[in-house]
Short mmCIF file of C-alpha atoms and ligand atoms in Angstrom, two decimals:
data_model
loop_
_atom_site.label_atom_id
_atom_site.label_comp_id
_atom_site.label_asym_id
_atom_site.label_seq_id
_atom_site.Cartn_x
_atom_site.Cartn_y
_atom_site.Cartn_z
CA MET A 1 -76.23 -6.74 -8.40
CA GLU A 2 -74.99 -7.55 -12.12
CA LEU A 3 -72.48 -5.41 -11.94
CA ILE A 4 -70.28 -7.41 -8.93
CA LYS A 5 -71.27 -10.68 -11.12
CA LYS A 6 -70.05 -8.97 -14.08
CA VAL A 7 -66.68 -8.36 -11.81
CA GLU A 8 -66.62 -12.16 -10.18
CA GLU A 9 -67.29 -13.44 -13.87
CA LEU A 10 -64.09 -11.42 -15.16
CA LYS A 11 -61.74 -12.34 -12.79
CA ASN A 12 -62.82 -16.39 -13.13
CA GLU A 13 -62.51 -15.79 -16.81
CA ILE A 14 -58.29 -14.09 -16.37
CA ILE A 15 -57.17 -16.13 -13.45
CA ALA A 16 -58.14 -19.65 -16.17
CA LYS A 17 -56.31 -17.95 -18.85
CA ILE A 18 -53.47 -17.23 -15.84
CA LYS A 19 -53.71 -20.74 -15.18
CA GLU A 20 -53.38 -22.06 -18.83
CA ALA A 21 -50.30 -19.89 -19.33
CA PHE A 22 -47.83 -22.33 -19.63
CA ASP A 23 -44.35 -20.04 -20.36
CA GLU A 24 -42.65 -16.96 -19.82
CA PRO A 25 -43.99 -15.44 -22.97
CA SER A 26 -47.14 -16.41 -22.68
CA LEU A 27 -47.95 -14.97 -19.02
CA ARG A 28 -46.56 -11.40 -20.44
CA LEU A 29 -49.58 -11.60 -22.79
CA ILE A 30 -51.68 -12.33 -20.14
CA GLN A 31 -50.53 -9.34 -18.38
CA GLU A 32 -50.68 -7.42 -21.33
CA ASN A 33 -54.79 -7.34 -22.35
CA HIS A 34 -56.17 -8.15 -18.62
CA LEU A 35 -53.50 -6.91 -15.88
CA SER A 36 -52.69 -3.60 -17.79
CA LYS A 37 -54.41 0.21 -17.55
CA LYS A 38 -56.20 -0.51 -20.36
CA SER A 39 -57.71 -3.71 -18.43
CA PRO A 40 -61.21 -4.69 -19.17
CA LEU A 41 -61.51 -5.34 -15.58
CA ASN A 42 -60.04 -1.38 -15.42
CA ALA A 43 -63.01 -0.24 -17.65
CA MET A 44 -65.82 -1.05 -15.70
CA MET A 45 -64.22 0.43 -13.06
CA SER A 46 -65.96 3.90 -15.16
CA HIS A 47 -69.25 2.61 -13.95
CA ILE A 48 -68.55 3.21 -10.60
CA LYS A 49 -69.48 6.86 -11.16
CA GLU A 50 -73.59 5.61 -12.63
CA LEU A 51 -73.42 3.97 -8.49
CA GLN A 52 -74.75 5.57 -5.48
CA GLY A 53 -73.33 5.42 -1.54
CA GLU A 54 -74.05 1.28 -0.72
CA GLU A 55 -73.39 -0.02 -3.64
CA LYS A 56 -70.90 1.75 -5.12
CA ALA A 57 -68.58 0.92 -1.77
CA SER A 58 -69.56 -2.53 -2.33
CA PHE A 59 -68.67 -1.99 -6.40
CA GLY A 60 -65.30 -0.23 -5.58
CA GLN A 61 -64.25 -3.36 -3.46
CA ALA A 62 -65.58 -6.14 -5.38
CA ILE A 63 -62.99 -4.61 -8.46
CA ASN A 64 -60.02 -4.00 -5.74
CA ASN A 65 -60.90 -7.78 -4.31
CA ALA A 66 -60.69 -8.43 -7.89
CA LYS A 67 -57.62 -6.77 -8.54
CA LYS A 68 -55.82 -8.12 -5.73
CA GLU A 69 -56.77 -11.67 -5.86
CA ILE A 70 -55.80 -11.85 -9.71
CA ALA A 71 -51.90 -10.45 -9.14
CA GLU A 72 -51.83 -13.26 -6.42
CA PHE A 73 -52.59 -15.97 -9.14
CA PHE A 74 -50.27 -14.61 -11.32
CA ALA A 75 -47.42 -13.79 -8.86
CA SER A 76 -47.86 -17.60 -7.91
CA LYS A 77 -47.69 -19.00 -12.33
CA GLU A 78 -45.05 -16.38 -12.68
CA LYS A 79 -43.41 -18.20 -9.80
CA GLU A 80 -44.20 -21.63 -10.64
CA ILE A 81 -42.70 -20.89 -14.30
CA SER A 82 -39.40 -20.17 -13.01
CA ASP A 83 -38.78 -22.39 -11.01
CA LYS A 84 -40.17 -24.91 -13.73
CA LYS A 85 -37.23 -23.18 -16.48
CA ILE A 86 -34.57 -23.85 -13.38
CA GLN A 87 -35.59 -27.30 -12.32
CA GLU A 88 -35.40 -27.83 -16.76
CA LYS A 89 -32.32 -26.05 -17.52
CA LEU A 90 -30.57 -28.03 -14.18
CA GLU A 91 -32.29 -31.51 -16.35
CA LYS A 92 -30.27 -30.49 -18.74
CA GLU A 93 -27.07 -29.42 -17.79
CA LYS A 94 -26.48 -32.33 -15.56
CA ILE A 95 -22.53 -32.27 -14.74
CA ASP A 96 -20.76 -35.33 -15.47
CA ILE A 97 -18.26 -35.22 -12.29
CA THR A 98 -16.84 -38.31 -14.02
CA LEU A 99 -15.00 -36.56 -16.83
CA PRO A 100 -11.01 -36.05 -16.39
CA SER A 101 -10.40 -32.30 -15.17
CA ILE A 102 -8.95 -29.54 -17.83
CA ASP A 103 -5.35 -30.37 -17.34
CA TYR A 104 -4.21 -27.04 -16.32
CA HIS A 105 0.30 -26.93 -16.82
CA MET A 106 1.84 -25.20 -12.97
CA GLY A 107 5.63 -24.45 -14.07
CA GLY A 108 8.10 -24.70 -10.96
CA ILE A 109 10.10 -20.95 -10.26
CA ASN A 110 13.97 -21.42 -10.02
CA PRO A 111 14.83 -22.23 -6.13
CA PHE A 112 17.17 -19.26 -6.61
CA TYR A 113 14.28 -17.10 -6.33
CA GLN A 114 12.23 -19.10 -4.12
CA ILE A 115 15.65 -18.88 -1.28
CA ILE A 116 15.87 -14.91 -2.11
CA ASP A 117 12.04 -14.57 -1.36
CA GLU A 118 12.36 -16.80 2.32
CA ILE A 119 15.51 -14.46 3.23
CA CYS A 120 13.81 -11.84 2.50
CA ASP A 121 10.72 -13.19 4.16
CA ILE A 122 12.99 -13.90 7.58
CA PHE A 123 15.05 -10.78 7.45
CA THR A 124 12.01 -8.68 7.12
CA SER A 125 9.99 -10.06 9.64
CA MET A 126 13.00 -9.13 11.95
CA GLY A 127 12.32 -5.64 11.01
CA TYR A 128 14.80 -5.69 8.31
CA GLN A 129 14.66 -3.41 5.29
CA VAL A 130 15.35 -4.64 1.77
CA LYS A 131 17.90 -2.59 -0.63
CA GLU A 132 19.51 -3.53 -3.51
CA GLY A 133 22.59 -2.63 -4.99
CA PRO A 134 23.71 -2.07 -8.91
CA ASP A 135 25.72 -5.09 -10.39
CA VAL A 136 27.57 -2.79 -12.38
CA GLU A 137 30.10 -1.41 -9.59
CA THR A 138 32.82 0.69 -9.79
CA ASP A 139 36.58 -1.01 -8.26
CA TYR A 140 35.74 2.00 -5.91
CA PHE A 141 33.06 0.57 -4.45
CA ASN A 142 33.32 -2.91 -5.20
CA PHE A 143 37.59 -2.72 -3.60
CA GLU A 144 38.40 0.60 -2.13
CA ARG A 145 35.35 1.43 -0.19
CA MET A 146 35.79 -2.51 1.04
CA ASN A 147 39.05 -1.73 2.33
CA ILE A 148 40.50 -3.69 0.25
CA PRO A 149 43.08 -0.83 -1.67
CA SER A 150 44.84 -2.06 -5.05
CA ASN A 151 47.04 -4.33 -4.35
CA HIS A 152 45.45 -5.96 -1.63
CA PRO A 153 46.04 -9.89 -1.80
CA ALA A 154 42.20 -10.18 -0.91
CA ARG A 155 41.55 -9.08 -4.45
CA GLU A 156 42.52 -12.61 -6.51
CA MET A 157 40.79 -14.21 -4.36
CA GLN A 158 37.74 -12.59 -5.86
CA ASP A 159 39.20 -12.57 -9.85
CA SER A 160 37.19 -10.34 -11.64
CA PHE A 161 35.28 -9.76 -14.62
CA TYR A 162 36.42 -6.29 -15.50
CA ILE A 163 34.21 -3.61 -18.02
CA THR A 164 36.93 -0.88 -18.01
CA ASN A 165 39.74 -0.67 -15.68
CA THR A 166 37.13 1.06 -12.91
CA THR A 167 34.06 -0.39 -13.83
CA LEU A 168 34.10 -4.49 -13.36
CA LEU A 169 30.65 -6.60 -12.57
CA ARG A 170 30.52 -6.93 -9.33
CA THR A 171 31.82 -9.43 -6.88
CA HIS A 172 30.14 -9.80 -3.64
CA THR A 173 27.23 -7.88 -2.25
CA SER A 174 28.90 -5.87 0.15
CA PRO A 175 29.39 -2.76 -1.90
CA ALA A 176 25.79 -2.80 -1.56
CA GLN A 177 26.25 -1.39 1.82
CA ALA A 178 28.23 1.25 1.46
CA HIS A 179 25.38 2.98 -0.82
CA ALA A 180 23.35 2.49 2.37
CA MET A 181 25.51 3.67 4.31
CA ASP A 182 25.97 6.70 2.23
CA GLU A 183 22.44 6.99 1.98
CA ALA A 184 21.67 6.73 5.38
CA LYS A 185 23.71 9.88 5.80
CA GLY A 186 24.83 8.45 9.59
CA GLN A 187 22.22 6.75 11.16
CA PRO A 188 21.23 3.96 12.26
CA LEU A 189 20.73 0.91 9.63
CA LYS A 190 19.34 -2.68 9.14
CA ILE A 191 19.17 -3.87 5.50
CA ILE A 192 19.74 -6.70 3.12
CA CYS A 193 20.55 -6.76 -0.10
CA PRO A 194 20.06 -10.19 -2.76
CA GLY A 195 21.66 -9.63 -5.92
CA LYS A 196 23.45 -11.79 -8.33
CA CYS A 197 27.61 -11.58 -8.07
CA PHE A 198 30.44 -12.66 -10.62
CA ARG A 199 33.80 -14.43 -9.72
CA ARG A 200 36.50 -16.05 -12.36
CA ASP A 201 35.88 -19.17 -10.02
CA ASP A 202 36.60 -22.28 -12.41
CA ASP A 203 32.79 -23.49 -11.92
CA ASP A 204 32.34 -26.93 -10.16
CA ALA A 205 29.22 -28.51 -8.08
CA THR A 206 29.83 -25.91 -5.06
CA HIS A 207 31.14 -23.05 -7.46
CA SER A 208 29.76 -20.82 -9.99
CA HIS A 209 30.55 -18.16 -12.29
CA GLN A 210 27.24 -16.20 -11.97
CA PHE A 211 25.90 -16.86 -7.94
CA GLY A 212 23.47 -14.71 -5.84
CA GLN A 213 24.74 -13.43 -2.56
CA VAL A 214 22.51 -11.93 0.05
CA GLU A 215 24.07 -8.89 2.20
CA GLY A 216 22.94 -7.98 5.52
CA LEU A 217 24.11 -4.95 6.86
CA VAL A 218 23.18 -3.83 11.22
CA ILE A 219 24.56 -0.73 12.30
CA ASP A 220 23.59 1.58 15.41
CA LYS A 221 25.24 2.14 18.67
CA ASN A 222 26.50 -0.77 21.10
CA ILE A 223 26.42 -3.62 18.02
CA ASN A 224 27.71 -6.51 19.26
CA LEU A 225 29.49 -9.52 17.98
CA GLY A 226 26.85 -11.52 20.23
CA ASN A 227 23.72 -10.01 18.55
CA LEU A 228 25.57 -11.23 14.76
CA LYS A 229 25.64 -14.86 16.27
CA ALA A 230 22.32 -14.42 17.21
CA THR A 231 20.66 -13.43 14.23
CA LEU A 232 22.55 -15.94 12.26
CA GLU A 233 21.64 -18.40 13.67
CA LEU A 234 17.98 -17.76 14.88
CA PHE A 235 18.34 -17.61 10.50
CA LEU A 236 19.68 -20.26 10.04
CA ARG A 237 16.98 -22.82 12.65
CA LYS A 238 14.01 -20.80 10.72
CA MET A 239 15.98 -21.72 7.02
CA PHE A 240 17.15 -25.48 8.29
CA GLY A 241 15.46 -26.46 10.79
CA GLU A 242 17.06 -27.68 14.65
CA LYS A 243 18.55 -30.82 13.41
CA ARG A 244 20.85 -29.47 11.60
CA GLU A 245 24.75 -29.27 12.08
CA VAL A 246 25.49 -24.91 11.79
CA ARG A 247 29.21 -24.45 12.30
CA PHE A 248 31.35 -20.65 12.70
CA ARG A 249 34.64 -20.47 11.75
CA SER A 250 37.32 -17.98 12.59
CA SER A 251 37.85 -16.20 9.03
CA TYR A 252 39.34 -13.46 7.24
CA PHE A 253 37.77 -10.32 5.80
CA PRO A 254 39.55 -6.94 4.50
CA PHE A 255 35.77 -4.99 5.63
CA THR A 256 35.16 -6.85 8.78
CA GLU A 257 37.14 -7.04 12.27
CA PRO A 258 36.66 -9.96 13.45
CA SER A 259 35.21 -11.70 10.93
CA VAL A 260 33.57 -15.79 10.83
CA GLU A 261 32.54 -18.13 8.18
CA VAL A 262 29.79 -20.23 8.49
CA ASP A 263 29.11 -23.84 7.56
CA ILE A 264 25.82 -26.16 7.72
CA SER A 265 26.32 -30.64 7.78
CA CYS A 266 26.89 -31.75 3.84
CA MET A 267 23.24 -32.70 2.74
CA GLU A 268 24.72 -35.40 0.90
CA CYS A 269 26.22 -36.38 3.66
CA HIS A 270 25.83 -35.16 6.93
CA GLY A 271 28.66 -34.50 8.19
CA LYS A 272 30.85 -37.44 6.94
CA GLY A 273 32.73 -36.46 3.78
CA CYS A 274 31.56 -36.94 0.48
CA PRO A 275 33.25 -35.68 -2.87
CA ILE A 276 30.32 -33.06 -3.13
CA CYS A 277 31.29 -31.11 0.34
CA LYS A 278 35.32 -32.46 -0.60
CA GLY A 279 35.29 -34.36 2.02
CA THR A 280 35.18 -31.98 4.99
CA GLY A 281 31.43 -32.59 6.08
CA TYR A 282 30.75 -29.49 6.03
CA ILE A 283 28.75 -26.80 3.06
CA GLU A 284 29.93 -22.84 3.39
CA ILE A 285 27.41 -21.05 3.08
CA LEU A 286 28.16 -17.28 4.26
CA GLY A 287 30.89 -14.78 5.55
CA ALA A 288 30.54 -12.39 8.18
CA GLY A 289 31.79 -9.70 10.18
CA MET A 290 31.79 -6.69 12.77
CA VAL A 291 31.41 -3.92 10.44
CA HIS A 292 35.68 -2.11 10.49
CA PRO A 293 35.94 1.01 11.68
CA HIS A 294 37.94 1.79 8.95
CA VAL A 295 34.54 1.04 6.46
CA LEU A 296 33.04 2.50 9.47
CA GLU A 297 34.83 6.03 8.84
CA MET A 298 35.08 6.05 5.67
CA SER A 299 31.52 5.34 5.13
CA GLY A 300 30.41 8.49 7.23
CA TYR A 301 30.07 7.00 10.62
CA ASP A 302 32.37 7.56 14.33
CA PRO A 303 33.28 4.06 15.65
CA LYS A 304 33.68 5.25 18.51
CA GLU A 305 30.08 5.76 18.74
CA TYR A 306 28.49 3.15 15.96
CA SER A 307 29.82 0.00 15.11
CA GLY A 308 27.95 -3.41 13.05
CA PHE A 309 27.54 -6.37 11.78
CA ALA A 310 27.32 -7.46 8.10
CA PHE A 311 27.22 -10.87 6.02
CA GLY A 312 27.15 -12.21 3.01
CA ILE A 313 24.92 -15.85 2.56
CA GLY A 314 25.60 -17.88 -0.46
CA ILE A 315 21.65 -18.03 -2.46
CA GLU A 316 22.94 -20.80 -4.50
CA ARG A 317 23.79 -23.19 -1.26
CA VAL A 318 21.11 -22.17 0.59
CA ALA A 319 19.50 -23.66 -2.23
CA MET A 320 21.56 -26.73 -2.08
CA LEU A 321 21.62 -27.37 1.59
CA ARG A 322 17.90 -26.61 2.15
CA TYR A 323 16.74 -29.31 -0.88
CA GLY A 324 19.42 -31.91 -1.15
CA ILE A 325 20.84 -30.15 -4.68
CA ASP A 326 24.23 -31.92 -5.14
CA ASP A 327 25.62 -29.67 -7.98
CA ILE A 328 24.94 -26.04 -7.83
CA ARG A 329 25.24 -25.99 -12.41
CA LYS A 330 22.28 -27.81 -11.69
CA ILE A 331 20.50 -24.45 -11.33
CA TYR A 332 21.63 -22.42 -14.24
CA GLN A 333 20.78 -25.65 -16.57
CA GLY A 334 17.40 -24.14 -17.16
CA ASP A 335 16.66 -27.86 -17.71
CA VAL A 336 12.83 -28.02 -16.63
CA ARG A 337 12.57 -31.26 -16.22
CA PHE A 338 14.77 -29.65 -12.79
CA ILE A 339 13.27 -26.90 -12.69
CA GLU A 340 9.29 -28.35 -12.94
CA GLN A 341 10.30 -30.10 -9.03
CA PHE A 342 10.34 -26.73 -7.19
CA LYS A 343 6.89 -25.96 -7.90
CA ARG A 344 6.14 -23.04 -5.08
CA MET A 345 7.44 -25.49 -1.53
C1 LIG B 1 32.36 -12.68 0.17
O1 LIG B 1 31.60 -12.43 -0.98
C2 LIG B 1 32.09 -11.01 1.42
N1 LIG B 1 31.33 -9.85 0.93
C3 LIG B 1 30.99 -11.95 2.88
C4 LIG B 1 30.77 -10.87 3.79
C5 LIG B 1 30.36 -9.95 3.47
C6 LIG B 1 32.02 -11.08 4.76
C7 LIG B 1 30.35 -9.46 5.15
C8 LIG B 1 31.18 -10.43 6.14
C9 LIG B 1 30.64 -9.79 6.23
P1 LIG B 1 32.50 -14.99 0.19
O2 LIG B 1 33.76 -14.59 -0.75
O3 LIG B 1 32.93 -16.22 1.29
O4 LIG B 1 32.53 -13.59 0.86
O5 LIG B 1 31.21 -15.72 -0.13
C10 LIG B 1 29.82 -15.27 0.83
C11 LIG B 1 29.44 -16.62 0.22
O6 LIG B 1 28.91 -16.50 -1.04
C12 LIG B 1 29.73 -17.82 0.58
O7 LIG B 1 29.93 -18.43 1.59
C13 LIG B 1 28.86 -18.88 -0.74
O8 LIG B 1 28.32 -19.27 -0.20
C14 LIG B 1 28.99 -18.08 -1.98
N2 LIG B 1 30.13 -17.77 -2.06
C15 LIG B 1 30.70 -17.30 -3.05
N3 LIG B 1 31.64 -18.11 -4.30
C16 LIG B 1 30.94 -18.52 -4.88
C17 LIG B 1 30.83 -19.01 -5.91
N4 LIG B 1 31.41 -19.18 -6.68
N5 LIG B 1 30.02 -19.63 -6.56
C18 LIG B 1 29.10 -20.00 -5.33
N6 LIG B 1 28.58 -19.46 -4.35
C19 LIG B 1 29.40 -19.12 -4.14
#
């Protein structure tokens, strides 16, 4: 049939045009002219009404087959052009892996803050909550509530920066204990309180007038000295590893009874004695003890029912022993050559 021949010719013509397309725009032009509703192939559909029976069916079939063949050919050409485009792009954009990379400068984090994070991680993994107290304290919280009334000789050991007669920069983080106990209203407590402390200490290799402590406090029924020792030993093992020498000494704090202090073997001389540890072979890192019954009473706990332990860890001392820092003042001098050595460790 003449019409079917025409369809065949038209199809071959369109396929030839598609073959010639070499880029995206030329392909789109062909699509517009030959594959749209207004295309000559679609226009030929109008002849269908002139045909009958068998002829009508085979003509319709011929048009559909032609359309299908063209669409398939078009799709494969489209893919060919897009693959070619990607290939050309890849060839043009060759990456020279021998070029030096961009130099991102990564600063260090002061070991003071790294140690706080580490201490908090260790204690929160043991179920402690983190609470903070204020840097500026009242005489009442800093001393009285810690069982250090005015004229108590222990005040002299923490010679202080007073702001008024009754307010001062806190000399230890222990007053945070009293705030937490007031809030807890007689309920059990398991907290740590990191923060800064200030004392009129003469600065030397292991003392600074500003330093950090992490206070710890556990209050519940049946808490004993064995719980305190086990907790601190676990903390020290996690912080310093198994090999470091640890020494528990009995001591005195007005707010704990009995009291202990804990020393770690000196990072410089490993226990032999040197100027940094003042010849003792050890550096003191924390004070601790069983909460004094009077402190419990002042804070609303019945000491016959409740007991507790507390500790105060010196942050810089831990940093010194952990990283082998030979002078505490380096932590505060803001020398980037020092800080840069402490990328997140
Ligand atoms: C206290 O401050 C007690 N509040 C600790 C405590 C808490 C005892 C709870 C019992 C119960 P001490 O003055 O010993 O104690 O200080 C504790 C730690 O803080 C010391 O072991 C030391 O690591 C650190 N520290 C004290 N003074 C300085 C200072 N001037 N410079 C650097 N670190 C210091």
